[in-house]
Coordinates of C-alpha atoms in Angstrom, one line a residue:
Chain A
M1 CA 16.8 -9.7 33.5
R2 CA 20.0 -7.7 32.9
K3 CA 19.4 -7.0 36.4
R4 CA 20.1 -10.4 37.7
T5 CA 23.2 -10.9 35.5
S6 CA 24.8 -7.7 36.2
K7 CA 27.7 -7.3 38.8
P8 CA 25.6 -6.7 42.3
A9 CA 26.0 -2.6 42.3
G10 CA 26.0 -0.2 45.0
G11 CA 22.7 1.1 46.5
A12 CA 23.2 4.4 45.2
E13 CA 24.0 2.7 41.7
K14 CA 21.6 0.3 41.8
I15 CA 18.7 3.7 42.4
R16 CA 20.2 5.7 39.4
K17 CA 19.7 3.1 37.2
R18 CA 16.4 1.7 38.4
S19 CA 15.5 5.6 37.9
I20 CA 16.7 5.9 34.1
F21 CA 15.0 2.8 33.0
L22 CA 11.7 4.4 34.8
T23 CA 12.1 7.7 33.0
A24 CA 12.7 5.7 29.8
R25 CA 9.8 3.9 29.8
A26 CA 7.5 6.6 30.9
F27 CA 8.8 8.4 28.3
R28 CA 8.1 5.9 25.7
Y29 CA 4.5 5.5 27.0
Y30 CA 4.1 9.8 27.1
M31 CA 5.3 9.3 23.4
L32 CA 2.8 6.5 22.7
I33 CA 0.1 8.1 23.8
I34 CA 0.6 11.5 21.9
I35 CA 1.2 9.9 18.9
G36 CA -2.1 7.7 19.5
Y37 CA -3.8 11.0 19.9
I38 CA -2.7 12.2 16.3
V39 CA -3.6 9.0 15.1
L40 CA -7.2 9.0 16.4
Y41 CA -8.0 12.7 16.4
P42 CA -8.9 12.5 12.4
L43 CA -11.7 9.4 13.4
L44 CA -12.6 11.6 16.8
F45 CA -12.7 14.9 15.3
M46 CA -14.9 13.0 12.1
I47 CA -17.2 11.6 14.5
S48 CA -18.0 14.9 16.9
T49 CA -18.4 17.2 13.7
A50 CA -20.9 14.7 12.2
L51 CA -23.4 14.4 15.2
K52 CA -23.1 18.5 15.7
S53 CA -26.2 20.2 14.7
N54 CA -26.1 23.6 12.4
D55 CA -26.2 25.2 16.5
A56 CA -23.5 23.1 18.0
L57 CA -21.3 23.7 15.0
L58 CA -21.4 27.4 15.3
D59 CA -21.0 27.2 18.8
V60 CA -17.6 27.6 19.3
T61 CA -17.3 27.0 23.4
Y62 CA -18.2 23.3 22.7
A63 CA -15.5 22.1 21.0
W64 CA -15.5 18.1 21.7
L65 CA -19.0 17.3 23.0
P66 CA -21.8 18.7 21.1
R67 CA -24.7 19.7 23.1
Y68 CA -27.4 19.6 20.1
L69 CA -27.0 16.2 18.6
T70 CA -28.5 15.4 15.6
G71 CA -28.6 12.4 13.0
E72 CA -29.4 14.4 10.2
W73 CA -26.0 14.8 8.3
F74 CA -25.9 10.7 8.6
S75 CA -28.5 10.1 7.0
I76 CA -28.6 12.7 4.3
A77 CA -24.7 10.9 3.9
Y78 CA -26.6 7.4 3.6
D79 CA -28.8 8.9 1.0
S80 CA -26.1 10.3 -1.4
L81 CA -23.8 7.5 -0.9
N82 CA -26.5 5.2 -1.7
F83 CA -25.3 3.2 0.6
V84 CA -27.1 -0.4 0.7
A85 CA -26.7 -0.8 -2.8
A86 CA -23.3 0.9 -3.1
L87 CA -22.6 -1.7 -0.3
Q88 CA -24.0 -5.1 -2.5
R89 CA -22.0 -3.9 -5.3
T90 CA -18.5 -3.7 -3.6
L91 CA -19.4 -7.1 -1.8
T92 CA -19.8 -8.6 -4.7
L93 CA -17.4 -6.8 -6.7
Q94 CA -14.2 -6.2 -5.0
I95 CA -15.0 -8.2 -1.7
L96 CA -15.6 -11.3 -3.5
S97 CA -12.5 -11.0 -5.9
A98 CA -10.4 -10.0 -2.6
L99 CA -11.3 -13.4 -1.1
V100 CA -10.8 -15.1 -4.5
E101 CA -7.2 -13.7 -4.7
V102 CA -6.3 -14.7 -1.1
F103 CA -6.1 -18.0 -2.8
S104 CA -5.0 -17.6 -6.2
C105 CA -2.2 -15.8 -4.9
A106 CA -1.0 -17.9 -2.5
V107 CA -1.0 -21.3 -5.9
A108 CA 1.6 -18.5 -7.4
A109 CA 3.6 -18.1 -4.4
Y110 CA 3.3 -21.8 -3.4
G111 CA 4.7 -22.2 -7.0
F112 CA 7.6 -20.0 -6.6
A113 CA 8.6 -20.6 -3.0
R114 CA 8.8 -24.1 -3.5
F115 CA 9.8 -25.8 -6.8
R116 CA 13.0 -24.7 -9.3
F117 CA 11.6 -24.4 -12.8
R118 CA 13.0 -23.1 -16.2
G119 CA 11.8 -20.0 -16.5
R120 CA 11.3 -19.0 -13.1
S121 CA 14.1 -16.7 -12.5
V122 CA 11.7 -14.0 -15.4
A123 CA 8.6 -15.0 -13.8
M124 CA 10.3 -13.4 -10.7
F125 CA 11.6 -10.5 -12.4
F126 CA 8.3 -9.6 -13.7
L127 CA 7.0 -10.0 -9.9
I128 CA 8.8 -7.6 -9.1
L129 CA 8.5 -5.5 -11.7
S130 CA 4.6 -5.3 -11.1
L131 CA 5.0 -4.2 -7.6
L132 CA 7.1 -1.1 -9.0
I133 CA 5.1 -0.1 -11.7
P134 CA 2.4 1.9 -10.5
T135 CA -1.2 0.8 -11.2
S136 CA -2.2 4.3 -12.5
L137 CA 0.7 3.7 -15.5
Y138 CA -1.3 1.1 -17.6
S139 CA -4.9 0.9 -15.6
M140 CA -6.4 2.9 -18.5
S141 CA -4.7 0.9 -21.0
L142 CA -5.7 -2.0 -19.2
S143 CA -9.8 -0.8 -19.0
V144 CA -9.5 -0.6 -23.1
N145 CA -8.1 -3.5 -23.0
Y146 CA -10.7 -5.5 -21.6
R147 CA -12.9 -4.8 -24.7
Q148 CA -11.0 -7.2 -26.7
L149 CA -9.3 -9.5 -24.5
D150 CA -6.6 -11.3 -26.7
V151 CA -3.7 -13.0 -26.0
V152 CA -0.6 -11.5 -27.8
G153 CA -2.8 -11.2 -31.2
I154 CA -3.6 -15.0 -31.8
L155 CA -7.2 -14.5 -31.5
G156 CA -6.9 -11.2 -33.7
L157 CA -4.8 -13.0 -36.4
F158 CA -8.3 -15.9 -36.2
D159 CA -10.6 -13.4 -36.3
R160 CA -8.9 -11.9 -39.8
L161 CA -8.6 -15.0 -40.8
T162 CA -12.1 -16.5 -40.5
G163 CA -14.0 -13.8 -39.5
I164 CA -15.4 -15.1 -35.8
D165 CA -14.0 -12.8 -33.4
L166 CA -13.1 -14.8 -30.4
R167 CA -12.4 -12.1 -28.5
L168 CA -13.8 -11.2 -25.5
N169 CA -15.6 -8.2 -24.2
I170 CA -15.6 -8.2 -20.6
F171 CA -15.9 -4.3 -20.2
N172 CA -18.7 -3.0 -17.9
T173 CA -19.0 -6.6 -16.3
N174 CA -18.2 -7.6 -13.3
W175 CA -15.7 -10.3 -14.7
T176 CA -12.9 -7.1 -15.2
F177 CA -12.3 -8.2 -11.4
W178 CA -13.3 -10.9 -11.2
L179 CA -11.6 -12.5 -14.1
P180 CA -7.7 -11.1 -12.8
S181 CA -8.4 -12.0 -9.3
L182 CA -8.9 -16.1 -10.5
L183 CA -5.7 -15.7 -12.2
G184 CA -3.7 -13.8 -9.2
V185 CA -3.4 -10.9 -11.0
G186 CA -5.6 -8.3 -9.3
V187 CA -6.0 -5.6 -7.3
R188 CA -1.8 -5.3 -5.7
S189 CA -1.5 -9.1 -6.0
G190 CA 2.4 -8.6 -6.2
M191 CA 2.5 -7.8 -2.8
L192 CA 0.6 -10.2 -1.9
I193 CA 2.3 -13.0 -3.8
Y194 CA 5.4 -11.6 -2.2
I195 CA 4.4 -11.7 2.0
Y196 CA 3.4 -15.4 0.6
I197 CA 6.8 -16.8 -0.7
Q198 CA 8.5 -14.8 2.2
F199 CA 6.3 -17.0 4.6
F200 CA 6.6 -20.5 2.0
A201 CA 10.0 -20.0 2.1
G202 CA 10.7 -20.0 6.1
L203 CA 7.9 -23.1 6.0
P204 CA 9.6 -26.1 7.4
R205 CA 10.2 -28.9 4.5
E206 CA 9.7 -31.6 6.7
L207 CA 6.1 -31.9 6.5
E208 CA 5.9 -31.9 3.1
D209 CA 8.5 -34.5 2.2
A210 CA 6.7 -36.6 4.6
A211 CA 3.9 -36.3 2.5
Y212 CA 5.8 -36.9 -0.8
V213 CA 7.2 -39.8 0.4
D214 CA 3.1 -40.9 1.6
G215 CA 3.0 -41.2 -1.8
A216 CA 1.1 -37.5 -2.2
G217 CA 1.5 -35.4 -5.5
P218 CA 2.6 -31.7 -5.1
L219 CA -1.1 -30.3 -6.0
K220 CA -2.4 -32.7 -2.6
T221 CA 0.3 -30.9 -0.7
F222 CA -0.5 -28.0 -1.5
F223 CA -3.7 -28.7 -0.1
R224 CA -3.3 -30.6 2.3
I225 CA -0.6 -29.3 4.2
A226 CA 1.4 -26.4 2.7
L227 CA -2.4 -24.6 3.1
P228 CA -3.9 -25.6 6.5
S229 CA -0.3 -24.6 7.9
S230 CA 0.0 -21.1 6.8
S231 CA -3.3 -20.1 8.6
V232 CA -1.1 -16.8 10.1
V233 CA 0.0 -15.4 7.0
I234 CA -3.5 -15.8 5.4
V235 CA -5.1 -13.9 7.9
T236 CA -2.1 -11.1 7.3
V237 CA -3.3 -11.5 3.1
T238 CA -6.6 -11.4 3.7
V239 CA -6.8 -8.0 5.8
L240 CA -4.4 -6.4 3.2
S241 CA -6.6 -8.0 0.2
V242 CA -9.4 -6.9 1.5
I243 CA -8.6 -3.2 2.6
W244 CA -7.0 -2.9 -0.7
H245 CA -10.3 -3.7 -2.5
W246 CA -12.2 -2.0 -0.9
N247 CA -10.8 1.6 -1.4
E248 CA -9.7 0.7 -5.2
T249 CA -11.3 3.3 -7.0
A250 CA -9.3 3.8 -10.3
L251 CA -10.1 0.6 -12.1
S252 CA -13.8 0.7 -10.6
S253 CA -14.5 3.7 -12.4
L254 CA -12.6 3.4 -15.4
C255 CA -14.0 0.2 -15.8
F256 CA -17.9 1.0 -16.0
L257 CA -20.3 3.1 -17.4
T258 CA -23.2 2.4 -15.0
D259 CA -24.0 4.6 -12.1
D260 CA -24.3 1.4 -10.1
W261 CA -21.2 2.4 -7.9
P262 CA -19.8 0.2 -5.4
L263 CA -18.7 1.9 -2.2
S264 CA -15.1 3.8 -2.8
V265 CA -16.6 5.2 -6.2
A266 CA -19.5 6.8 -4.4
M267 CA -16.9 8.2 -1.8
A268 CA -14.6 9.6 -4.1
N269 CA -17.6 11.5 -5.7
I270 CA -19.4 12.6 -3.1
F271 CA -19.0 16.3 -3.8
Q272 CA -20.3 16.0 -7.1
T273 CA -23.2 13.8 -5.7
L274 CA -24.0 16.5 -2.6
Q275 CA -23.8 19.2 -5.2
Q276 CA -26.6 17.7 -7.6
Q277 CA -28.9 16.4 -5.0
G278 CA -28.7 20.2 -4.0
H279 CA -27.3 19.8 -0.2
W280 CA -23.8 21.5 -1.5
M281 CA -24.1 24.8 0.8
G282 CA -20.4 26.1 -0.6
S283 CA -18.2 26.7 2.5
G284 CA -21.6 26.3 4.9
P285 CA -20.7 25.0 8.2
E286 CA -23.0 21.6 7.4
T287 CA -20.7 20.5 4.2
P288 CA -18.1 19.3 6.0
S289 CA -20.2 17.4 8.3
I290 CA -22.2 15.6 5.7
V291 CA -18.9 14.6 4.1
F292 CA -17.4 13.2 7.5
A293 CA -20.4 11.6 8.5
S294 CA -20.2 9.9 5.0
I295 CA -16.4 8.8 5.3
L296 CA -18.0 7.3 8.5
F297 CA -20.5 5.2 7.1
F298 CA -17.6 4.3 4.5
V299 CA -14.7 3.0 6.8
M300 CA -17.1 1.4 9.4
I301 CA -17.6 -1.8 8.5
P302 CA -13.3 -2.4 7.8
L303 CA -13.2 -0.3 11.1
V304 CA -15.0 -3.0 12.8
L305 CA -13.7 -6.0 11.1
Y306 CA -10.3 -4.8 12.1
L307 CA -11.3 -4.2 15.4
I308 CA -12.7 -7.8 15.5
L309 CA -9.5 -9.2 14.0
Q310 CA -6.5 -6.5 15.4
R311 CA -4.9 -8.9 18.0
R312 CA -5.1 -12.1 15.6
F313 CA -3.8 -9.5 12.5
I314 CA -0.9 -7.8 14.4
K315 CA 0.2 -11.3 16.0
S316 CA 0.8 -12.7 12.5
I317 CA 2.3 -9.7 10.7
D318 CA 4.8 -9.9 13.7
R319 CA 5.2 -13.6 12.3
V320 CA 5.2 -13.4 8.7
G321 CA 7.9 -10.8 8.6
I322 CA 7.1 -9.0 5.5
T323 CA 10.9 -7.6 4.8
G324 CA 12.4 -10.9 3.8
Chain B
M1 CA 20.7 -38.4 -21.9
S2 CA 20.9 -42.4 -21.8
K3 CA 23.2 -42.6 -24.2
M4 CA 25.8 -40.3 -22.3
K5 CA 26.4 -43.8 -20.0
S6 CA 26.5 -41.9 -16.8
P7 CA 27.3 -43.8 -13.4
A8 CA 24.6 -42.4 -11.6
S9 CA 23.1 -44.9 -9.3
P10 CA 18.9 -45.9 -10.1
L11 CA 18.2 -43.8 -6.6
R12 CA 20.3 -40.7 -8.0
K13 CA 18.2 -41.6 -11.8
R14 CA 14.8 -42.0 -9.6
R15 CA 15.4 -38.5 -8.2
R16 CA 16.3 -36.9 -10.8
G17 CA 13.0 -37.9 -12.6
V18 CA 11.3 -36.9 -8.9
E19 CA 12.8 -33.1 -9.9
A20 CA 11.8 -33.3 -13.3
L21 CA 8.0 -33.5 -12.2
R22 CA 8.6 -31.3 -9.4
A23 CA 10.0 -29.1 -12.0
R24 CA 6.8 -29.2 -14.0
Y25 CA 4.0 -29.2 -11.0
G26 CA 6.2 -25.7 -10.0
A27 CA 5.3 -24.4 -13.6
L28 CA 1.6 -25.6 -13.3
F29 CA 0.8 -23.7 -10.3
I30 CA 2.8 -20.3 -11.7
L31 CA 0.6 -21.4 -15.1
P32 CA -2.6 -18.7 -14.3
W33 CA -0.4 -16.4 -12.8
S34 CA 1.9 -16.2 -15.9
I35 CA -1.3 -16.2 -18.6
G36 CA -3.0 -13.3 -16.2
M37 CA 0.5 -11.2 -16.2
L38 CA 0.7 -11.5 -20.0
L39 CA -3.1 -10.7 -20.1
F40 CA -3.5 -8.3 -17.8
F41 CA 0.1 -6.5 -17.1
L42 CA 2.6 -7.1 -20.1
V43 CA -0.3 -6.3 -22.7
P44 CA -1.5 -3.3 -21.3
I45 CA 2.1 -2.0 -20.5
I46 CA 3.0 -2.5 -23.8
K47 CA -0.2 -0.8 -25.2
S48 CA -0.3 2.3 -23.4
V49 CA 3.6 2.7 -24.6
Y50 CA 2.0 3.0 -28.0
Y51 CA -0.6 5.0 -26.9
S52 CA 1.8 7.5 -25.8
F53 CA 2.7 7.8 -29.2
A54 CA -1.0 7.8 -30.6
E55 CA -4.2 9.2 -30.8
L56 CA -7.4 7.2 -29.9
E57 CA -10.8 7.4 -30.8
I58 CA -13.4 5.1 -29.1
T59 CA -15.9 4.3 -32.0
A60 CA -18.6 2.1 -32.1
E61 CA -16.6 -1.2 -33.3
G62 CA -13.7 -1.0 -30.7
I63 CA -11.0 2.0 -30.3
A64 CA -9.4 3.3 -33.3
S65 CA -6.0 4.4 -33.2
H66 CA -3.2 6.5 -35.0
F67 CA 0.5 6.9 -34.4
V68 CA 1.5 10.7 -34.0
G69 CA 5.0 10.1 -33.4
T70 CA 6.3 12.3 -30.6
E71 CA 3.8 15.0 -30.7
N72 CA 2.2 14.1 -27.3
F73 CA 5.5 14.8 -26.0
H74 CA 6.1 17.7 -28.1
D75 CA 3.1 19.3 -26.6
M76 CA 2.8 18.5 -23.0
L77 CA 6.5 20.1 -22.6
Y78 CA 6.6 22.9 -24.9
V79 CA 2.9 24.1 -25.8
D80 CA 0.8 23.1 -22.4
T81 CA 2.4 24.6 -19.6
N82 CA 0.5 23.2 -17.2
Y83 CA 2.3 19.9 -17.3
T84 CA 6.2 21.1 -16.3
D85 CA 4.2 23.2 -13.3
D86 CA 2.8 19.8 -11.8
L87 CA 5.8 17.6 -12.7
L88 CA 7.9 20.3 -10.5
S89 CA 5.4 20.5 -7.4
A90 CA 5.4 16.8 -7.8
F91 CA 8.7 16.2 -7.7
S92 CA 9.2 18.7 -5.1
S93 CA 6.8 17.3 -2.8
L94 CA 7.6 14.4 -3.2
F95 CA 11.2 15.5 -2.0
A96 CA 9.7 17.3 0.3
S97 CA 7.8 14.4 2.5
L98 CA 10.1 11.0 2.0
P99 CA 12.3 12.5 4.7
F100 CA 10.0 13.1 6.9
I101 CA 8.4 10.0 6.7
L102 CA 11.1 7.8 6.7
V103 CA 11.6 10.3 10.2
V104 CA 8.5 9.5 11.4
S105 CA 8.3 5.4 10.4
M106 CA 11.6 5.5 12.1
V107 CA 10.4 6.7 15.4
L108 CA 7.4 5.3 15.5
A109 CA 9.0 1.9 15.0
L110 CA 11.6 2.5 17.5
L111 CA 8.3 3.3 20.3
L112 CA 6.4 0.7 19.5
N113 CA 9.6 -2.4 19.1
G114 CA 10.4 -3.6 22.4
N115 CA 8.8 -5.1 25.5
Y116 CA 6.4 -3.3 27.3
R117 CA 2.2 -3.1 28.5
G118 CA 0.3 -2.9 26.0
R119 CA 2.4 -3.7 23.4
V120 CA -0.6 -5.2 21.2
F121 CA -3.2 -2.2 21.8
F122 CA -0.4 0.5 20.6
R123 CA 0.7 -1.5 17.4
G124 CA -3.3 -2.2 16.6
L125 CA -3.7 1.7 17.2
Y126 CA -1.1 2.6 15.0
F127 CA -1.7 0.0 12.4
L128 CA -5.1 1.8 12.0
P129 CA -4.4 4.7 9.2
V130 CA -3.0 1.6 6.9
I131 CA -6.8 0.3 7.5
L132 CA -8.5 3.5 6.6
S133 CA -6.3 5.9 5.0
S134 CA -4.6 3.7 2.0
G135 CA -7.3 5.1 -0.7
V136 CA -10.4 7.8 -1.1
A137 CA -11.0 8.1 2.7
L138 CA -7.9 10.5 3.2
S139 CA -7.9 12.3 0.5
I140 CA -11.9 13.6 0.7
F141 CA -11.1 14.0 4.1
L142 CA -8.1 16.8 3.4
E143 CA -10.5 18.1 0.7
A144 CA -13.4 19.0 3.2
G145 CA -11.3 19.9 6.1
T146 CA -8.8 22.0 3.6
T147 CA -11.4 24.3 1.7
H148 CA -13.8 24.6 4.2
A149 CA -14.8 26.0 7.5
T150 CA -13.0 23.6 9.7
E151 CA -9.6 24.6 8.3
A152 CA -8.2 26.3 10.4
K153 CA -9.7 24.3 13.6
I154 CA -7.7 21.3 11.8
S155 CA -4.8 22.9 11.7
S156 CA -4.3 24.3 15.1
A157 CA -5.5 21.4 16.6
V158 CA -3.3 19.0 15.1
S159 CA -0.2 21.1 16.5
F160 CA -1.9 20.7 19.8
N161 CA -2.2 24.7 19.8
M162 CA -0.2 24.4 22.9
I163 CA 3.0 24.7 21.0
D164 CA 3.2 27.1 18.9
F165 CA 5.9 25.9 16.4
N166 CA 6.2 29.2 14.4
A167 CA 7.2 30.7 17.2
I168 CA 9.5 28.5 18.1
L169 CA 11.0 28.4 14.3
E170 CA 11.2 32.2 14.5
G171 CA 13.2 32.4 17.4
L172 CA 15.8 29.8 15.7
N173 CA 16.5 32.8 12.8
L174 CA 16.6 29.8 10.0
P175 CA 16.7 30.9 6.5
S176 CA 13.2 31.3 5.5
S177 CA 13.2 28.4 2.9
I178 CA 14.2 26.4 5.5
E179 CA 11.7 28.1 8.2
G180 CA 8.4 27.3 5.6
Y181 CA 9.5 24.1 4.7
L182 CA 9.5 23.0 8.6
S183 CA 6.9 24.3 9.7
A184 CA 4.6 23.0 6.8
A185 CA 5.6 19.8 8.0
L186 CA 5.2 20.5 11.5
N187 CA 1.4 21.7 10.7
S188 CA 0.8 18.7 8.6
I189 CA 2.3 16.3 11.2
F190 CA -1.2 14.3 11.7
L191 CA -0.7 13.5 7.6
L192 CA 2.4 12.1 7.9
V193 CA 1.7 9.7 10.8
W194 CA -1.1 8.9 8.9
Q195 CA 1.4 8.0 5.8
S196 CA 3.3 5.4 7.7
G197 CA 1.8 3.1 8.8
I198 CA 3.0 0.2 6.0
Q199 CA 6.5 2.1 6.2
T200 CA 6.2 1.4 10.6
V201 CA 4.8 -2.1 10.1
L202 CA 7.9 -2.6 7.9
L203 CA 10.5 -1.3 10.0
I204 CA 9.5 -3.2 12.5
A205 CA 9.6 -6.9 11.2
G206 CA 13.4 -5.3 10.7
L207 CA 14.2 -4.6 14.0
Q208 CA 13.3 -7.6 14.9
S209 CA 15.5 -9.4 12.9
I210 CA 18.1 -7.8 14.4
P211 CA 20.1 -10.8 16.3
D212 CA 20.1 -9.9 20.0
L213 CA 23.6 -11.0 20.0
L214 CA 24.6 -7.8 18.4
Y215 CA 23.3 -5.6 21.4
E216 CA 24.9 -8.0 24.0
V217 CA 28.1 -7.0 22.9
A218 CA 27.6 -3.9 22.8
R219 CA 26.2 -3.7 26.4
V220 CA 29.4 -5.6 27.7
E221 CA 31.8 -3.0 25.8
G222 CA 29.8 -0.1 27.2
A223 CA 28.1 1.6 24.5
T224 CA 25.2 3.8 25.6
K225 CA 22.3 3.8 23.8
W226 CA 22.8 6.6 21.7
E227 CA 25.2 4.7 19.6
E228 CA 23.6 1.6 20.0
F229 CA 21.2 3.1 17.5
W230 CA 24.0 4.7 15.8
F231 CA 26.3 1.6 15.2
I232 CA 24.0 -1.1 15.0
T233 CA 20.3 -0.5 14.6
L234 CA 21.0 2.2 11.5
P235 CA 23.1 -0.1 9.5
M236 CA 21.3 -2.9 9.9
L237 CA 18.2 -2.0 9.1
L238 CA 19.9 -0.6 6.1
R239 CA 18.0 -2.8 3.9
T240 CA 14.6 -2.5 5.1
M241 CA 15.7 1.4 4.8
L242 CA 15.8 1.1 0.9
L243 CA 12.6 -1.0 0.6
V244 CA 10.8 1.5 3.0
V245 CA 12.3 4.1 0.5
V246 CA 10.8 2.3 -2.8
F247 CA 7.8 1.3 -1.2
T248 CA 7.1 5.3 -0.4
V249 CA 8.4 6.4 -3.1
V250 CA 5.9 4.0 -5.2
E251 CA 3.0 4.8 -3.1
L252 CA 3.8 9.0 -3.6
V253 CA 4.4 8.7 -7.0
S254 CA 0.7 6.7 -8.1
S255 CA -1.8 8.2 -5.6
N256 CA -4.5 10.0 -6.7
T257 CA -3.6 13.5 -4.9
N258 CA -0.3 13.5 -7.1
A259 CA -0.7 16.7 -9.0
V260 CA 0.5 14.5 -12.5
V261 CA -1.2 12.0 -11.9
D262 CA -4.4 14.0 -11.2
L263 CA -3.8 16.0 -14.6
A264 CA -3.1 12.4 -16.5
Y265 CA -6.3 11.4 -15.0
N266 CA -8.4 14.3 -16.0
Q267 CA -7.0 14.1 -19.8
F268 CA -8.4 10.6 -19.0
N269 CA -11.9 11.3 -18.6
N270 CA -11.9 14.1 -21.5
L271 CA -11.0 10.9 -23.8
K272 CA -7.4 12.2 -24.6
Y273 CA -5.8 8.5 -23.4
G274 CA -2.6 9.4 -25.7
S275 CA -1.3 12.6 -24.4
G276 CA -2.7 11.4 -20.7
S277 CA -0.5 8.2 -21.2
A278 CA 2.4 10.3 -21.9
M279 CA 2.1 12.9 -19.4
L280 CA 2.6 9.3 -17.5
W281 CA 5.2 7.6 -18.7
F282 CA 7.5 10.4 -19.1
Y283 CA 7.3 10.7 -15.2
Y284 CA 7.4 7.9 -14.5
L285 CA 10.9 7.3 -16.6
L286 CA 12.5 9.9 -14.3
V287 CA 11.2 8.6 -11.2
G288 CA 12.7 5.0 -12.5
V289 CA 15.9 6.9 -13.2
L290 CA 16.0 8.2 -9.6
L291 CA 15.4 5.2 -8.4
S292 CA 18.0 3.4 -9.7
L293 CA 20.3 6.2 -9.2
L294 CA 19.3 5.7 -5.3
F295 CA 20.1 1.8 -5.8
L296 CA 23.4 2.6 -7.4
L297 CA 24.4 4.8 -4.6
Y298 CA 23.3 2.1 -2.3
K299 CA 25.3 -0.4 -4.0
R300 CA 28.4 1.5 -4.4
Y301 CA 28.6 3.1 -1.2
F302 CA 26.3 1.6 1.6
E303 CA 27.0 -1.9 0.8
K304 CA 30.7 -1.9 1.0
K305 CA 30.4 0.2 4.1
W306 CA 28.0 -1.6 6.4
G307 CA 27.4 -4.9 4.3

């Protein structure tokens, strides 16, 4: 592009410019490939190590492609993670709430982005606050709070006056994840709402105004106009929400008393599980292999989903413009 | 309102009616969220402030707590030495990794931005860490890698084995503390790249929001790429950088590999809810003070200079 617009230069000048351009491009690819190697390295390393049999692990002459392949570590990892049961738990507990959150956060964000009402700035302040305050600060008191759910002590007062305890105890039930997600305050919902707000604020108003003129109320406009034209941001939010829920460990280990762990908690406890099951060999060469095999099980599904959605996701992130 | 006899035309009146209606709907849209915030954010936070001044017991009927004043804080600061040690190490690791994450994500963003073949492919590749590492997988990987047989392999392969960073650093004759810091950072370069995923995405978005016009003017004036970077790209990215710093700090201080968070969660697991809360509050208040200082600096100095 620039070549055509610039003044016709002499031959030598042209060649010089061309060679600088080519060098810069070669340098970019060189760097991209090197850093790409750094990014992919752990993954390749894990796959290679997890497939190596005991003999191959000790054989230093074969660094990457193992001479003796084995599926043994994968089958041990599969058992230690209790894979099928844990996956079911993850799907019903975390992924379901992740998908619910994609919707409930859109509702809240639409309210923030499109309407001016009293108390909006106060609500906005708390939204930013929820972005800044680390969850680990209050996740413990949140899990204690689940035992006696109450709105500023009204129900507690009611209990004292009438003796009827209406305070819900949702501790140790799936509602510890479902209820916050339904209300749009689940795992990292602040970030999701923020992304939605940035997008809705940039959405042209004309369509919505036309809908109002045609007699559609705000609710109908939201469902029929705003939501269908937000597929770009919905891809971003869905991927982020699913990933964050998939990896969530703090709340899911604090809020349940059972050993019926979701995958993330099973993953976090893998060392203890291996020890209990007698696969712990101290610093023996196979311990990392088993651990790597279980990490591969853990990341497998998000990885495959990401590879399928990758193109759409990258484009959508480009267009959403998270920074604002 | 009607007594005021405003000269508003019927149309404007109706307009105001619509606005009022819409305002009500706006409140309706964020009503569930507000209830949720009250139940699952504000109440727990206020309770956790109280817990840090109390001692908790979980009984058959529920939770019993009694107020103990500043005992928890006193104990962790003066009696138990673990906390102050962990606090120091948490802050030093924060200060050590923050500049590197900033630089790495900046380099990545500059490399990935722009028009070239295979752009989507490389972007997809570089976003992989965000998918895989925002959680337990990375910390388990590191634990398996560093405490077991593979340690030597990982660090040598990550620094490529081709370049002996330590030898180069020795040749530079730097003070030993700086040398140690640099070699540690270079040897953990894969970790840094893996921690800079979301920051890179934010910076790319920031880069794309810089108007092309500025670069065109610079080119006409005969600026080099180097000057373009220092006088256009960097100043224009300042807001994004602030966001990135805040995001990185929040991420680093809340990750479960953080020494203080780890200690506090150990307290929780031993049912010492009070002292665990106190530890976290004290730590996050310090971080909050640091962040507000940074914000003030940004407002006072940078925004005036470039804003």
